[in-house]
Amino acid sequence: KAGVTQTPRYLIKTRGQQVTLSCSPISGHRSVSWYQQTPGQGLQFLFEYFSETQRNKGNFPGRFSGRQFSNSRSEMNVSTLELGDSALYLCASSHGGTTPYEQYFGPGTRLTVT
Amino acid sequence: DAKTTQPNSMESNEEEPVHLPCNHSTISGTDYIHWYRQLPSQGPEYVIHGLTSNVNNRMASLAIAEDRKSSTLILHRATLRDAAVYYCILRDVAGQGAQKLVFGQGTRLTINP
């Protein structure tokens, strides 16, 4: 079974621009979650999508948004980039539901904002 | 979100057992205890989870205190590949937040050859 894939792996953007990151979950997984990892704040939950609906959201400004498609692939978008948005963005997929299924993480997209 | 407390760092020798502690005194009845680890330059990787009873899998064992206020991840025979940051996470599966993982700072495990 193929793992979680994220594209692109590396990205350099300028402050004020917007960016879209993509995540393809493991086949059969319906839940996709996004996390931001920075040296200062560690791993922080952004949001989770299940069956094309945002089911849970972390404490991030509205500049961070996402969506999920009918094939469970997900994208996250960050508008009006700030220097502080430089981070590793990770997505994770799971079966979803209220059972403690493990989450499988992708390798991440390293975003650098200059 | 219920919180966990872990030591910032630990060190062990190759081929020796490692016991990674985690305190979670505010754990609720519907919280599962999960462990993930993050190797350098990789995304986190699931290790093990449990609710009340001790658990074993091919990677590790999880020992849960009787009052569930603490747990210990046991690596039976550490290898250099086990050097990583280990996260102890509580997951409340009762509701919409079931998929939300709240990561703390974790324990950075160093393995000496």
Short mmCIF file of N, CA and C in Angstrom, two decimals, chain B residues 37-90:
data_model
loop_
_atom_site.label_atom_id
_atom_site.label_comp_id
_atom_site.label_asym_id
_atom_site.label_seq_id
_atom_site.Cartn_x
_atom_site.Cartn_y
_atom_site.Cartn_z
N ARG B 37 6.44 8.64 17.33
CA ARG B 37 7.83 9.09 17.35
C ARG B 37 8.15 9.76 16.02
N GLN B 38 9.10 10.66 16.09
CA GLN B 38 9.50 11.38 14.88
C GLN B 38 11.01 11.25 14.72
N LEU B 39 11.38 10.52 13.70
CA LEU B 39 12.80 10.39 13.37
C LEU B 39 13.24 11.65 12.64
N PRO B 40 14.53 11.92 12.65
CA PRO B 40 15.02 13.14 11.99
C PRO B 40 14.57 13.23 10.54
N SER B 41 14.09 14.40 10.17
CA SER B 41 13.67 14.70 8.80
C SER B 41 12.53 13.83 8.29
N GLN B 42 11.70 13.34 9.19
CA GLN B 42 10.54 12.55 8.78
C GLN B 42 9.29 13.03 9.50
N GLY B 43 8.13 12.62 9.00
CA GLY B 43 6.89 12.88 9.72
C GLY B 43 6.77 11.93 10.89
N PRO B 44 5.90 12.26 11.85
CA PRO B 44 5.70 11.35 12.99
C PRO B 44 5.23 9.97 12.53
N GLU B 45 5.55 8.99 13.36
CA GLU B 45 5.24 7.60 13.07
C GLU B 45 4.54 7.00 14.27
N TYR B 46 3.42 6.33 14.04
CA TYR B 46 2.68 5.68 15.12
C TYR B 46 3.53 4.58 15.75
N VAL B 47 3.48 4.50 17.08
CA VAL B 47 4.23 3.43 17.77
C VAL B 47 3.26 2.44 18.41
N ILE B 48 2.37 2.93 19.26
CA ILE B 48 1.51 2.03 20.02
C ILE B 48 0.41 2.85 20.68
N HIS B 49 -0.68 2.21 21.08
CA HIS B 49 -1.69 2.89 21.87
C HIS B 49 -2.38 1.90 22.80
N GLY B 50 -3.00 2.43 23.84
CA GLY B 50 -3.72 1.59 24.78
C GLY B 50 -4.74 2.38 25.56
N LEU B 51 -5.63 1.68 26.25
CA LEU B 51 -6.66 2.34 27.04
C LEU B 51 -6.46 2.06 28.53
N THR B 52 -6.49 0.80 28.90
CA THR B 52 -6.32 0.44 30.31
C THR B 52 -5.29 -0.66 30.51
N SER B 53 -5.29 -1.63 29.62
CA SER B 53 -4.38 -2.76 29.79
C SER B 53 -3.05 -2.51 29.09
N ASN B 54 -2.03 -3.20 29.57
CA ASN B 54 -0.72 -3.12 28.91
C ASN B 54 -0.83 -3.70 27.49
N VAL B 55 -0.04 -3.18 26.59
CA VAL B 55 -0.11 -3.55 25.19
C VAL B 55 1.29 -3.85 24.66
N ASN B 56 1.34 -4.80 23.75
CA ASN B 56 2.62 -5.12 23.10
C ASN B 56 2.41 -5.13 21.59
N ASN B 57 3.39 -4.66 20.86
CA ASN B 57 3.41 -4.87 19.43
C ASN B 57 4.85 -5.05 19.00
N ARG B 58 5.06 -5.15 17.69
CA ARG B 58 6.41 -5.48 17.22
C ARG B 58 7.42 -4.37 17.51
N MET B 59 6.92 -3.16 17.74
CA MET B 59 7.84 -2.05 17.96
C MET B 59 8.16 -1.85 19.44
N ALA B 60 7.16 -2.00 20.30
CA ALA B 60 7.34 -1.60 21.69
C ALA B 60 6.26 -2.21 22.57
N SER B 61 6.38 -1.91 23.86
CA SER B 61 5.34 -2.26 24.82
C SER B 61 4.89 -1.00 25.52
N LEU B 62 3.63 -0.99 25.93
CA LEU B 62 3.07 0.14 26.66
C LEU B 62 2.56 -0.37 27.98
N ALA B 63 3.12 0.17 29.06
CA ALA B 63 2.68 -0.19 30.40
C ALA B 63 1.87 0.97 30.97
N ILE B 64 0.63 0.70 31.35
CA ILE B 64 -0.28 1.73 31.85
C ILE B 64 -0.52 1.51 33.33
N ALA B 65 -0.36 2.56 34.12
CA ALA B 65 -0.59 2.46 35.55
C ALA B 65 -2.05 2.13 35.83
N GLU B 66 -2.27 1.51 36.96
CA GLU B 66 -3.63 1.08 37.31
C GLU B 66 -4.61 2.26 37.37
N ASP B 67 -4.16 3.41 37.87
CA ASP B 67 -5.03 4.60 37.94
C ASP B 67 -5.01 5.39 36.63
N ARG B 68 -4.26 4.93 35.66
CA ARG B 68 -4.13 5.54 34.33
C ARG B 68 -3.54 6.95 34.34
N LYS B 69 -2.96 7.36 35.44
CA LYS B 69 -2.40 8.71 35.49
C LYS B 69 -0.98 8.76 34.94
N SER B 70 -0.43 7.64 34.60
CA SER B 70 0.90 7.61 33.99
C SER B 70 1.04 6.36 33.13
N SER B 71 2.01 6.42 32.24
CA SER B 71 2.28 5.26 31.39
C SER B 71 3.77 5.26 31.03
N THR B 72 4.23 4.13 30.54
CA THR B 72 5.64 4.00 30.16
C THR B 72 5.74 3.26 28.84
N LEU B 73 6.45 3.87 27.91
CA LEU B 73 6.75 3.20 26.65
C LEU B 73 8.06 2.45 26.83
N ILE B 74 8.06 1.18 26.47
CA ILE B 74 9.24 0.35 26.66
C ILE B 74 9.75 -0.12 25.30
N LEU B 75 10.99 0.25 25.02
CA LEU B 75 11.69 -0.30 23.86
C LEU B 75 12.59 -1.38 24.42
N HIS B 76 12.37 -2.61 24.02
CA HIS B 76 13.03 -3.72 24.70
C HIS B 76 14.52 -3.81 24.42
N ARG B 77 14.89 -3.44 23.22
CA ARG B 77 16.31 -3.53 22.85
C ARG B 77 16.58 -2.41 21.85
N ALA B 78 17.04 -1.29 22.37
CA ALA B 78 17.17 -0.10 21.53
C ALA B 78 18.23 -0.28 20.46
N THR B 79 17.95 0.28 19.29
CA THR B 79 18.93 0.34 18.22
C THR B 79 19.16 1.80 17.88
N LEU B 80 20.18 2.06 17.08
CA LEU B 80 20.47 3.44 16.69
C LEU B 80 19.30 4.05 15.95
N ARG B 81 18.53 3.20 15.25
CA ARG B 81 17.39 3.68 14.50
C ARG B 81 16.26 4.18 15.39
N ASP B 82 16.31 3.84 16.68
CA ASP B 82 15.28 4.30 17.62
C ASP B 82 15.51 5.71 18.12
N ALA B 83 16.61 6.32 17.74
CA ALA B 83 16.87 7.71 18.14
C ALA B 83 15.85 8.61 17.46
N ALA B 84 15.04 9.28 18.28
CA ALA B 84 13.94 10.07 17.75
C ALA B 84 13.34 10.89 18.88
N VAL B 85 12.36 11.73 18.54
CA VAL B 85 11.56 12.40 19.55
C VAL B 85 10.29 11.58 19.74
N TYR B 86 10.02 11.21 20.97
CA TYR B 86 8.87 10.37 21.29
C TYR B 86 7.78 11.22 21.95
N TYR B 87 6.59 11.13 21.41
CA TYR B 87 5.46 11.91 21.89
C TYR B 87 4.41 11.00 22.54
N CYS B 88 4.00 11.38 23.72
CA CYS B 88 2.91 10.71 24.43
C CYS B 88 1.68 11.60 24.26
N ILE B 89 0.61 11.07 23.73
CA ILE B 89 -0.55 11.89 23.38
C ILE B 89 -1.82 11.22 23.90
N LEU B 90 -2.72 12.03 24.43
CA LEU B 90 -4.03 11.52 24.84
C LEU B 90 -5.04 11.84 23.75
#
